[in-house]
mmCIF file of C-alpha atoms in Angstrom:
data_model
loop_
_atom_site.group_PDB
_atom_site.id
_atom_site.type_symbol
_atom_site.label_atom_id
_atom_site.label_comp_id
_atom_site.label_asym_id
_atom_site.label_seq_id
_atom_site.Cartn_x
_atom_site.Cartn_y
_atom_site.Cartn_z
ATOM 1 C CA UNK A 1 -2.126 -7.493 24.629
ATOM 2 C CA UNK A 2 -2.756 -8.581 21.436
ATOM 3 C CA UNK A 3 0.729 -10.177 19.600
ATOM 4 C CA UNK A 4 2.729 -7.845 18.729
ATOM 5 C CA UNK A 5 2.957 -8.797 14.652
ATOM 6 C CA UNK A 6 -1.420 -9.243 14.768
ATOM 7 C CA UNK A 7 -1.088 -5.426 16.075
ATOM 8 C CA UNK A 8 1.650 -3.690 13.757
ATOM 9 C CA UNK A 9 -0.262 -5.532 10.596
ATOM 10 C CA UNK A 10 -1.848 -2.015 10.115
ATOM 11 C CA UNK A 11 1.604 -0.190 10.175
ATOM 12 C CA UNK A 12 0.994 0.617 6.830
ATOM 13 C CA UNK A 13 -0.608 3.322 7.630
ATOM 14 C CA UNK A 14 -2.640 5.521 5.258
ATOM 15 C CA UNK A 15 -1.560 3.151 2.882
ATOM 16 C CA UNK A 16 -2.495 0.930 0.856
ATOM 17 C CA UNK A 17 0.205 -1.592 -1.263
ATOM 18 C CA UNK A 18 -0.926 -4.953 -2.790
ATOM 19 C CA UNK A 19 1.092 -8.050 -4.453
ATOM 20 C CA UNK A 20 0.280 -10.850 -6.599
ATOM 21 C CA UNK A 21 1.939 -14.113 -6.532
ATOM 22 C CA UNK A 22 2.362 -16.454 -9.611
ATOM 23 C CA UNK A 23 3.419 -19.763 -9.856
ATOM 24 C CA UNK A 24 6.774 -18.868 -11.791
ATOM 25 C CA UNK A 25 7.780 -22.445 -14.517
ATOM 26 C CA UNK A 26 9.496 -23.816 -11.808
ATOM 27 C CA UNK A 27 7.508 -25.229 -9.003
ATOM 28 C CA UNK A 28 9.857 -24.450 -6.020
ATOM 29 C CA UNK A 29 9.425 -20.274 -7.022
ATOM 30 C CA UNK A 30 6.845 -18.096 -7.634
ATOM 31 C CA UNK A 31 6.917 -14.444 -9.009
ATOM 32 C CA UNK A 32 5.876 -11.893 -6.951
ATOM 33 C CA UNK A 33 3.634 -9.013 -8.501
ATOM 34 C CA UNK A 34 3.063 -5.566 -5.901
ATOM 35 C CA UNK A 35 -0.144 -3.429 -7.120
ATOM 36 C CA UNK A 36 -0.814 -0.427 -4.708
ATOM 37 C CA UNK A 37 0.795 2.816 -3.538
ATOM 38 C CA UNK A 38 3.477 4.884 -2.161
ATOM 39 C CA UNK A 39 4.007 2.455 0.905
ATOM 40 C CA UNK A 40 4.512 -0.346 -2.002
ATOM 41 C CA UNK A 41 6.321 2.015 -5.041
ATOM 42 C CA UNK A 42 9.339 0.799 -5.027
ATOM 43 C CA UNK A 43 10.799 3.625 -7.755
ATOM 44 C CA UNK A 44 7.705 3.446 -10.015
ATOM 45 C CA UNK A 45 6.466 6.872 -10.052
ATOM 46 C CA UNK A 46 10.880 7.421 -10.566
ATOM 47 C CA UNK A 47 9.877 7.063 -14.179
ATOM 48 C CA UNK A 48 6.624 9.689 -13.854
ATOM 49 C CA UNK A 49 8.288 13.051 -14.464
ATOM 50 C CA UNK A 50 6.351 15.115 -13.549
ATOM 51 C CA UNK A 51 5.244 12.856 -10.933
ATOM 52 C CA UNK A 52 4.877 15.366 -7.096
ATOM 53 C CA UNK A 53 4.762 11.989 -5.336
ATOM 54 C CA UNK A 54 9.124 10.530 -5.364
ATOM 55 C CA UNK A 55 10.991 9.649 -2.729
ATOM 56 C CA UNK A 56 14.743 9.290 -5.444
ATOM 57 C CA UNK A 57 16.315 11.647 -3.645
ATOM 58 C CA UNK A 58 17.935 12.188 0.464
ATOM 59 C CA UNK A 59 17.062 10.997 3.380
ATOM 60 C CA UNK A 60 14.525 8.522 1.617
ATOM 61 C CA UNK A 61 16.774 5.372 2.118
ATOM 62 C CA UNK A 62 19.580 6.348 4.494
ATOM 63 C CA UNK A 63 18.959 2.727 5.713
ATOM 64 C CA UNK A 64 18.451 0.878 2.492
ATOM 65 C CA UNK A 65 21.679 -0.315 1.226
ATOM 66 C CA UNK A 66 24.690 1.768 0.826
ATOM 67 C CA UNK A 67 22.020 4.365 1.523
ATOM 68 C CA UNK A 68 20.409 4.155 -1.082
ATOM 69 C CA UNK A 69 17.613 6.063 -1.787
ATOM 70 C CA UNK A 70 15.391 3.894 -4.657
ATOM 71 C CA UNK A 71 11.986 5.909 -4.700
ATOM 72 C CA UNK A 72 10.671 4.272 -1.904
ATOM 73 C CA UNK A 73 8.899 5.711 0.991
ATOM 74 C CA UNK A 74 11.027 4.814 3.718
ATOM 75 C CA UNK A 75 14.245 5.020 5.222
ATOM 76 C CA UNK A 76 15.132 1.727 3.764
ATOM 77 C CA UNK A 77 12.625 -1.376 2.983
ATOM 78 C CA UNK A 78 8.815 -1.433 2.762
ATOM 79 C CA UNK A 79 6.073 -3.897 3.699
ATOM 80 C CA UNK A 80 6.213 -5.434 0.096
ATOM 81 C CA UNK A 81 9.829 -5.818 0.086
ATOM 82 C CA UNK A 82 9.285 -8.031 3.619
ATOM 83 C CA UNK A 83 6.331 -9.512 2.361
ATOM 84 C CA UNK A 84 8.703 -10.348 -0.766
ATOM 85 C CA UNK A 85 11.496 -11.835 1.479
ATOM 86 C CA UNK A 86 8.898 -14.046 3.423
ATOM 87 C CA UNK A 87 7.854 -16.022 -0.419
ATOM 88 C CA UNK A 88 11.688 -16.269 -0.851
ATOM 89 C CA UNK A 89 12.696 -13.765 -1.975
ATOM 90 C CA UNK A 90 15.537 -11.367 -1.546
ATOM 91 C CA UNK A 91 13.307 -7.753 -1.199
ATOM 92 C CA UNK A 92 10.034 -6.369 -3.955
ATOM 93 C CA UNK A 93 10.087 -7.128 -7.367
ATOM 94 C CA UNK A 94 11.795 -4.261 -9.713
ATOM 95 C CA UNK A 95 9.102 -1.443 -11.097
ATOM 96 C CA UNK A 96 7.027 -2.857 -13.482
ATOM 97 C CA UNK A 97 8.538 0.057 -16.292
ATOM 98 C CA UNK A 98 11.966 -0.672 -15.474
ATOM 99 C CA UNK A 99 12.025 -4.076 -17.499
ATOM 100 C CA UNK A 100 12.301 -4.805 -20.707
ATOM 101 C CA UNK A 101 11.256 -7.662 -23.011
ATOM 102 C CA UNK A 102 14.339 -9.828 -21.796
ATOM 103 C CA UNK A 103 13.375 -9.714 -18.453
ATOM 104 C CA UNK A 104 10.765 -11.525 -18.445
ATOM 105 C CA UNK A 105 12.948 -14.215 -20.385
ATOM 106 C CA UNK A 106 15.581 -14.595 -17.753
ATOM 107 C CA UNK A 107 14.981 -17.694 -15.229
ATOM 108 C CA UNK A 108 15.980 -15.771 -12.226
ATOM 109 C CA UNK A 109 12.844 -13.057 -13.388
ATOM 110 C CA UNK A 110 11.068 -12.378 -9.833
ATOM 111 C CA UNK A 111 8.082 -10.346 -11.042
ATOM 112 C CA UNK A 112 7.527 -7.194 -11.093
ATOM 113 C CA UNK A 113 6.014 -3.668 -8.574
ATOM 114 C CA UNK A 114 3.009 -1.774 -10.503
ATOM 115 C CA UNK A 115 2.822 -0.053 -7.283
ATOM 116 C CA UNK A 116 2.649 3.965 -7.006
ATOM 117 C CA UNK A 117 2.957 6.609 -4.857
ATOM 118 C CA UNK A 118 -0.682 8.408 -5.461
ATOM 119 C CA UNK A 119 -2.934 5.986 -6.384
ATOM 120 C CA UNK A 120 -6.526 5.284 -5.641
ATOM 121 C CA UNK A 121 -9.656 3.060 -5.964
ATOM 122 C CA UNK A 122 -10.742 5.838 -8.367
ATOM 123 C CA UNK A 123 -8.975 6.615 -11.833
ATOM 124 C CA UNK A 124 -8.835 10.274 -11.060
ATOM 125 C CA UNK A 125 -7.084 9.832 -7.724
ATOM 126 C CA UNK A 126 -3.719 11.606 -7.726
ATOM 127 C CA UNK A 127 -4.675 13.264 -10.669
ATOM 128 C CA UNK A 128 -6.595 16.380 -9.475
ATOM 129 C CA UNK A 129 -4.459 19.313 -7.687
ATOM 130 C CA UNK A 130 -5.991 18.077 -3.914
ATOM 131 C CA UNK A 131 -4.953 15.478 -3.812
ATOM 132 C CA UNK A 132 -1.335 15.589 -5.056
ATOM 133 C CA UNK A 133 -2.011 18.562 -2.549
ATOM 134 C CA UNK A 134 -0.635 15.871 0.516
ATOM 135 C CA UNK A 135 2.931 14.986 -1.513
ATOM 136 C CA UNK A 136 4.454 18.580 -0.922
ATOM 137 C CA UNK A 137 3.076 21.364 0.926
ATOM 138 C CA UNK A 138 -0.251 19.818 1.628
ATOM 139 C CA UNK A 139 -1.899 22.533 4.161
ATOM 140 C CA UNK A 140 -0.401 25.597 1.850
ATOM 141 C CA UNK A 141 -0.257 25.209 -2.295
ATOM 142 C CA UNK A 142 -1.982 23.368 -4.054
ATOM 143 C CA UNK A 143 -0.221 22.051 -7.200
ATOM 144 C CA UNK A 144 -1.202 22.033 -10.640
ATOM 145 C CA UNK A 145 -1.832 18.379 -12.544
ATOM 146 C CA UNK A 146 0.172 18.645 -15.673
ATOM 147 C CA UNK A 147 -2.366 18.108 -18.684
ATOM 148 C CA UNK A 148 -1.851 15.770 -21.959
ATOM 149 C CA UNK A 149 -0.523 12.596 -21.446
ATOM 150 C CA UNK A 150 1.581 13.335 -19.156
ATOM 151 C CA UNK A 151 1.202 11.519 -15.653
ATOM 152 C CA UNK A 152 1.409 11.966 -12.038
ATOM 153 C CA UNK A 153 0.639 8.352 -10.962
ATOM 154 C CA UNK A 154 0.094 4.976 -12.081
ATOM 155 C CA UNK A 155 -3.778 4.254 -11.799
ATOM 156 C CA UNK A 156 -4.556 0.711 -9.908
ATOM 157 C CA UNK A 157 -6.577 0.444 -13.252
ATOM 158 C CA UNK A 158 -3.479 1.035 -15.597
ATOM 159 C CA UNK A 159 -1.507 -1.079 -12.916
ATOM 160 C CA UNK A 160 -3.973 -3.837 -13.698
ATOM 161 C CA UNK A 161 -3.428 -3.664 -17.737
ATOM 162 C CA UNK A 162 0.212 -3.639 -17.459
ATOM 163 C CA UNK A 163 -0.219 -7.058 -15.059
ATOM 164 C CA UNK A 164 -2.421 -8.321 -17.665
ATOM 165 C CA UNK A 165 0.892 -7.390 -20.446
ATOM 166 C CA UNK A 166 3.006 -9.098 -18.389
ATOM 167 C CA UNK A 167 0.665 -12.181 -18.413
ATOM 168 C CA UNK A 168 0.388 -11.737 -22.106
ATOM 169 C CA UNK A 169 4.261 -12.159 -22.000
ATOM 170 C CA UNK A 170 4.668 -14.700 -19.606
ATOM 171 C CA UNK A 171 1.813 -17.043 -21.580
ATOM 172 C CA UNK A 172 3.774 -16.494 -24.915
ATOM 173 C CA UNK A 173 7.199 -17.423 -23.277
ATOM 174 C CA UNK A 174 6.416 -20.358 -20.402
ATOM 175 C CA UNK A 175 2.675 -21.580 -22.649
ATOM 176 C CA UNK A 176 -0.588 -22.680 -20.439
ATOM 177 C CA UNK A 177 -1.756 -21.424 -17.436
ATOM 178 C CA UNK A 178 1.047 -21.766 -15.387
ATOM 179 C CA UNK A 179 1.490 -17.908 -15.585
ATOM 180 C CA UNK A 180 -2.122 -17.992 -13.310
ATOM 181 C CA UNK A 181 -2.382 -21.005 -11.741
ATOM 182 C CA UNK A 182 -2.073 -20.623 -8.122
ATOM 183 C CA UNK A 183 -2.187 -17.144 -7.617
ATOM 184 C CA UNK A 184 -2.084 -15.072 -4.254
ATOM 185 C CA UNK A 185 -3.323 -11.260 -5.165
ATOM 186 C CA UNK A 186 -2.624 -8.753 -1.463
ATOM 187 C CA UNK A 187 -4.757 -5.730 -2.024
ATOM 188 C CA UNK A 188 -4.582 -3.003 0.084
ATOM 189 C CA UNK A 189 -5.940 0.736 -1.086
ATOM 190 C CA UNK A 190 -8.045 3.596 -0.484
ATOM 191 C CA UNK A 191 -6.795 5.541 1.708
ATOM 192 C CA UNK A 192 -5.557 7.836 -0.994
ATOM 193 C CA UNK A 193 -9.535 8.248 -2.232
ATOM 194 C CA UNK A 194 -10.363 8.881 1.449
ATOM 195 C CA UNK A 195 -8.052 11.767 1.963
ATOM 196 C CA UNK A 196 -9.294 13.290 -1.674
ATOM 197 C CA UNK A 197 -12.845 13.223 -0.672
ATOM 198 C CA UNK A 198 -12.258 14.491 3.105
ATOM 199 C CA UNK A 199 -9.880 17.347 2.343
ATOM 200 C CA UNK A 200 -12.773 18.234 -0.410
ATOM 201 C CA UNK A 201 -15.432 19.572 1.478
ATOM 202 C CA UNK A 202 -17.060 17.323 -1.070
ATOM 203 C CA UNK A 203 -21.271 17.761 -1.467
ATOM 204 C CA UNK A 204 -21.250 14.105 -2.217
ATOM 205 C CA UNK A 205 -23.071 12.853 0.841
ATOM 206 C CA UNK A 206 -20.861 10.106 2.728
ATOM 207 C CA UNK A 207 -22.573 7.314 2.154
ATOM 208 C CA UNK A 208 -23.074 7.738 -0.924
ATOM 209 C CA UNK A 209 -19.450 7.751 -1.769
ATOM 210 C CA UNK A 210 -18.147 4.447 0.231
ATOM 211 C CA UNK A 211 -20.622 3.113 -2.697
ATOM 212 C CA UNK A 212 -18.640 4.735 -5.209
ATOM 213 C CA UNK A 213 -15.626 3.487 -3.904
ATOM 214 C CA UNK A 214 -16.669 -0.257 -3.582
ATOM 215 C CA UNK A 215 -18.555 -0.259 -6.738
ATOM 216 C CA UNK A 216 -14.909 0.663 -8.359
ATOM 217 C CA UNK A 217 -13.166 -1.598 -5.611
ATOM 218 C CA UNK A 218 -15.473 -4.420 -6.965
ATOM 219 C CA UNK A 219 -14.545 -3.569 -10.841
ATOM 220 C CA UNK A 220 -10.860 -4.184 -9.994
ATOM 221 C CA UNK A 221 -11.262 -7.761 -8.124
ATOM 222 C CA UNK A 222 -13.516 -8.417 -11.281
ATOM 223 C CA UNK A 223 -10.299 -7.394 -13.585
ATOM 224 C CA UNK A 224 -8.453 -9.676 -12.073
ATOM 225 C CA UNK A 225 -10.008 -12.229 -11.931
ATOM 226 C CA UNK A 226 -11.085 -12.173 -15.392
ATOM 227 C CA UNK A 227 -7.169 -12.557 -15.436
ATOM 228 C CA UNK A 228 -7.255 -15.604 -13.137
ATOM 229 C CA UNK A 229 -7.040 -14.453 -9.837
ATOM 230 C CA UNK A 230 -8.744 -16.818 -7.008
ATOM 231 C CA UNK A 231 -7.280 -16.088 -3.994
ATOM 232 C CA UNK A 232 -7.212 -12.799 -2.954
ATOM 233 C CA UNK A 233 -5.265 -10.917 1.075
ATOM 234 C CA UNK A 234 -7.178 -7.741 1.601
ATOM 235 C CA UNK A 235 -5.839 -4.624 3.969
ATOM 236 C CA UNK A 236 -8.655 -2.167 4.796
ATOM 237 C CA UNK A 237 -7.320 1.144 5.755
ATOM 238 C CA UNK A 238 -6.297 2.674 9.146
ATOM 239 C CA UNK A 239 -6.777 5.273 10.896
ATOM 240 C CA UNK A 240 -5.327 7.509 8.611
ATOM 241 C CA UNK A 241 -6.820 10.790 10.450
ATOM 242 C CA UNK A 242 -4.164 10.005 12.470
ATOM 243 C CA UNK A 243 -1.151 10.427 10.575
ATOM 244 C CA UNK A 244 1.342 13.489 11.332
ATOM 245 C CA UNK A 245 0.493 15.574 8.553
ATOM 246 C CA UNK A 246 -3.662 14.624 9.661
ATOM 247 C CA UNK A 247 -3.162 15.587 13.088
ATOM 248 C CA UNK A 248 -1.259 19.158 12.362
ATOM 249 C CA UNK A 249 -5.002 19.555 11.426
ATOM 250 C CA UNK A 250 -6.350 19.304 14.659
ATOM 251 C CA UNK A 251 -5.829 22.068 16.883
ATOM 252 C CA UNK A 252 -4.695 19.796 20.228
ATOM 253 C CA UNK A 253 -2.621 17.212 18.129
ATOM 254 C CA UNK A 254 -5.071 14.882 18.585
ATOM 255 C CA UNK A 255 -6.460 12.060 15.503
ATOM 256 C CA UNK A 256 -8.918 13.851 12.635
ATOM 257 C CA UNK A 257 -11.845 11.491 13.737
ATOM 258 C CA UNK A 258 -14.004 12.103 10.342
ATOM 259 C CA UNK A 259 -10.990 10.789 8.412
ATOM 260 C CA UNK A 260 -10.955 7.458 10.947
ATOM 261 C CA UNK A 261 -14.535 7.526 11.282
ATOM 262 C CA UNK A 262 -13.835 7.251 6.823
ATOM 263 C CA UNK A 263 -12.028 4.143 7.285
ATOM 264 C CA UNK A 264 -14.122 2.043 9.487
ATOM 265 C CA UNK A 265 -16.746 2.578 7.179
ATOM 266 C CA UNK A 266 -15.194 1.706 4.152
ATOM 267 C CA UNK A 267 -13.607 -1.618 6.090
ATOM 268 C CA UNK A 268 -17.310 -2.575 7.170
ATOM 269 C CA UNK A 269 -18.356 -1.930 3.454
ATOM 270 C CA UNK A 270 -14.968 -3.999 1.645
ATOM 271 C CA UNK A 271 -16.273 -6.685 4.681
ATOM 272 C CA UNK A 272 -19.741 -7.924 3.095
ATOM 273 C CA UNK A 273 -18.108 -6.491 -0.441
ATOM 274 C CA UNK A 274 -15.333 -10.124 -0.072
ATOM 275 C CA UNK A 275 -18.195 -12.369 1.275
ATOM 276 C CA UNK A 276 -21.054 -11.343 -1.551
ATOM 277 C CA UNK A 277 -17.641 -11.763 -4.258
ATOM 278 C CA UNK A 278 -16.971 -15.370 -2.939
ATOM 279 C CA UNK A 279 -20.413 -16.504 -2.639
ATOM 280 C CA UNK A 280 -20.601 -15.974 -6.356
ATOM 281 C CA UNK A 281 -17.563 -17.308 -6.697
ATOM 282 C CA UNK A 282 -17.023 -20.571 -5.082
ATOM 283 C CA UNK A 283 -13.687 -21.100 -6.068
ATOM 284 C CA UNK A 284 -12.962 -17.538 -4.601
ATOM 285 C CA UNK A 285 -10.384 -17.484 -1.119
ATOM 286 C CA UNK A 286 -9.582 -14.553 0.791
ATOM 287 C CA UNK A 287 -7.981 -13.007 3.804
ATOM 288 C CA UNK A 288 -9.294 -9.639 4.805
ATOM 289 C CA UNK A 289 -7.287 -7.592 7.398
ATOM 290 C CA UNK A 290 -8.910 -5.046 10.151
ATOM 291 C CA UNK A 291 -6.019 -2.176 9.662
ATOM 292 C CA UNK A 292 -7.687 0.080 11.400
ATOM 293 C CA UNK A 293 -7.813 -2.426 14.537
ATOM 294 C CA UNK A 294 -4.164 -3.285 13.694
ATOM 295 C CA UNK A 295 -3.261 0.582 14.645
ATOM 296 C CA UNK A 296 -5.366 1.753 16.854
ATOM 297 C CA UNK A 297 -3.751 -0.159 19.418
ATOM 298 C CA UNK A 298 -0.644 -0.095 18.401
ATOM 299 C CA UNK A 299 -1.013 3.712 19.070
ATOM 300 C CA UNK A 300 -2.183 3.417 22.010
ATOM 301 C CA UNK A 301 -0.336 1.201 23.612
ATOM 302 C CA UNK A 302 3.178 1.481 21.378
ATOM 303 C CA UNK A 303 5.870 0.785 23.532
ATOM 304 C CA UNK A 304 5.617 -3.043 24.001
ATOM 305 C CA UNK A 305 6.422 -2.502 20.229
ATOM 306 C CA UNK A 306 9.871 -0.352 20.835
ATOM 307 C CA UNK A 307 7.944 2.576 19.468
ATOM 308 C CA UNK A 308 8.190 5.518 21.798
ATOM 309 C CA UNK A 309 6.820 7.930 19.191
ATOM 310 C CA UNK A 310 3.584 7.272 17.009
ATOM 311 C CA UNK A 311 2.644 11.216 16.655
ATOM 312 C CA UNK A 312 5.258 13.071 15.214
ATOM 313 C CA UNK A 313 7.171 11.869 11.851
ATOM 314 C CA UNK A 314 11.196 11.230 11.501
ATOM 315 C CA UNK A 315 11.695 13.206 8.519
ATOM 316 C CA UNK A 316 10.364 16.213 8.208
ATOM 317 C CA UNK A 317 9.680 19.709 9.673
ATOM 318 C CA UNK A 318 7.825 21.798 11.678
ATOM 319 C CA UNK A 319 4.742 21.116 14.367
ATOM 320 C CA UNK A 320 5.407 17.077 14.530
ATOM 321 C CA UNK A 321 7.507 17.385 11.844
ATOM 322 C CA UNK A 322 4.944 16.711 9.129
ATOM 323 C CA UNK A 323 4.610 20.222 7.731
ATOM 324 C CA UNK A 324 6.796 19.481 4.987
ATOM 325 C CA UNK A 325 8.171 16.139 3.324
ATOM 326 C CA UNK A 326 11.470 14.345 3.954
ATOM 327 C CA UNK A 327 14.060 16.294 1.597
ATOM 328 C CA UNK A 328 17.727 16.909 2.052
ATOM 329 C CA UNK A 329 17.188 20.591 4.381
ATOM 330 C CA UNK A 330 13.908 18.135 6.429
ATOM 331 C CA UNK A 331 15.640 17.464 9.529
ATOM 332 C CA UNK A 332 16.386 13.485 10.942
ATOM 333 C CA UNK A 333 15.571 11.578 13.946
ATOM 334 C CA UNK A 334 18.031 9.281 15.020
ATOM 335 C CA UNK A 335 16.395 6.715 16.650
ATOM 336 C CA UNK A 336 14.843 5.841 13.515
ATOM 337 C CA UNK A 337 13.695 2.458 14.464
ATOM 338 C CA UNK A 338 10.961 4.143 17.403
ATOM 339 C CA UNK A 339 9.632 5.893 15.036
ATOM 340 C CA UNK A 340 5.941 4.319 14.439
ATOM 341 C CA UNK A 341 6.131 7.184 11.118
ATOM 342 C CA UNK A 342 9.050 8.101 8.917
ATOM 343 C CA UNK A 343 7.331 11.005 7.358
ATOM 344 C CA UNK A 344 4.383 12.529 7.028
ATOM 345 C CA UNK A 345 2.047 9.571 5.541
ATOM 346 C CA UNK A 346 4.169 6.553 5.449
ATOM 347 C CA UNK A 347 5.778 4.065 8.219
ATOM 348 C CA UNK A 348 9.443 3.365 8.668
ATOM 349 C CA UNK A 349 11.176 0.332 8.076
ATOM 350 C CA UNK A 350 10.636 -0.836 11.561
ATOM 351 C CA UNK A 351 6.875 -0.655 10.983
ATOM 352 C CA UNK A 352 6.664 -2.300 7.899
ATOM 353 C CA UNK A 353 8.726 -5.051 8.945
ATOM 354 C CA UNK A 354 6.383 -5.753 12.002
ATOM 355 C CA UNK A 355 2.975 -5.410 9.434
ATOM 356 C CA UNK A 356 4.548 -7.307 7.328
ATOM 357 C CA UNK A 357 5.841 -10.115 9.589
ATOM 358 C CA UNK A 358 1.494 -9.858 10.572
ATOM 359 C CA UNK A 359 -0.007 -9.695 7.549
ATOM 360 C CA UNK A 360 1.299 -12.928 6.850
ATOM 361 C CA UNK A 361 0.984 -14.873 10.991
ATOM 362 C CA UNK A 362 -1.310 -12.526 12.329
ATOM 363 C CA UNK A 363 -4.465 -14.200 14.546
ATOM 364 C CA UNK A 364 -7.844 -14.258 13.666
ATOM 365 C CA UNK A 365 -8.512 -11.155 15.810
ATOM 366 C CA UNK A 366 -7.359 -9.077 12.899
ATOM 367 C CA UNK A 367 -7.387 -11.390 10.429
ATOM 368 C CA UNK A 368 -10.309 -13.391 8.747
ATOM 369 C CA UNK A 369 -11.494 -15.919 7.638
ATOM 370 C CA UNK A 370 -7.407 -17.235 7.172
ATOM 371 C CA UNK A 371 -4.750 -14.820 7.425
ATOM 372 C CA UNK A 372 -2.199 -14.048 4.714
ATOM 373 C CA UNK A 373 -0.015 -17.302 5.066
ATOM 374 C CA UNK A 374 -2.885 -19.406 5.449
ATOM 375 C CA UNK A 375 -4.048 -18.359 1.970
ATOM 376 C CA UNK A 376 -0.963 -18.740 -0.053
ATOM 377 C CA UNK A 377 -1.010 -22.975 1.331
ATOM 378 C CA UNK A 378 -4.583 -22.674 0.676
#
């Protein structure tokens, strides 16, 4: 049986999280920058009034200090918080949109979190009515995306531009190449793109769609490389067909294998992409986590990991507690540490903690060619 922490890396289920670690002016201190989607969002979408992907209300945050709903799609902390703790912080840095010019000058400036619930590799992900359906009543009522300059999500393209702005300002303040020297970028994204494609019944062939995702991924990575990034920790897509929100589409309550097949193919292509980029740019170092294999292992054998429920959500309503989001009137479980899923898409705090440990210290069965801790020291 694999080590418990290895397997649970995948508990970034249906997610996408990205963390960039950048050396600060103090050589003993690291700035942390988080990019990704809802499992890494610590309040970005709170600043988007028209966003349908928000969690700044109960029961979210019930296990956060003072039971505060912060915008995290969790009963407490998420994987970005636990990764930040492993890097010496109390939790994830604050949302980029909450910062001001003074923040960058503070001696204890810890970085910024750019992650936005609903974002994906494609700029259109999270902006169409189809993608947004999953954040409200996903199987019933479409959500109309707002027009004009209103935003439902901050796209990955925009997140990278926000990072570029922070880098420029920090360089001006602190000088030289310190801002990007020995930077470490952790990235996990793609689930929302796969959800959108699968549920749209698109006429675009599967292979063509996956190729478009990899082209987008390559362009994003090259943008980060242009900004000085050389070390990447990548998490592929978990078996998202096993999320509670997807199981209720299956009359048996089982996983949607069509979605899982997309996740498997996504990992294979991402593996090839990272090999390609590392051969083209010899100073790139990377670690790639196979979230699919890890998650399937824990779902198929949950008890060694202290999970007694891996199909239903802790907070929600209806079948598998997955027919609505976690809102104040939702049904809430009491044994939250025994649940894999907090709501219809996202992991519990317990799952996120184990995921972060695995991400950082996992073995070669699930993370190649090195794990994230080794990458950080490389």
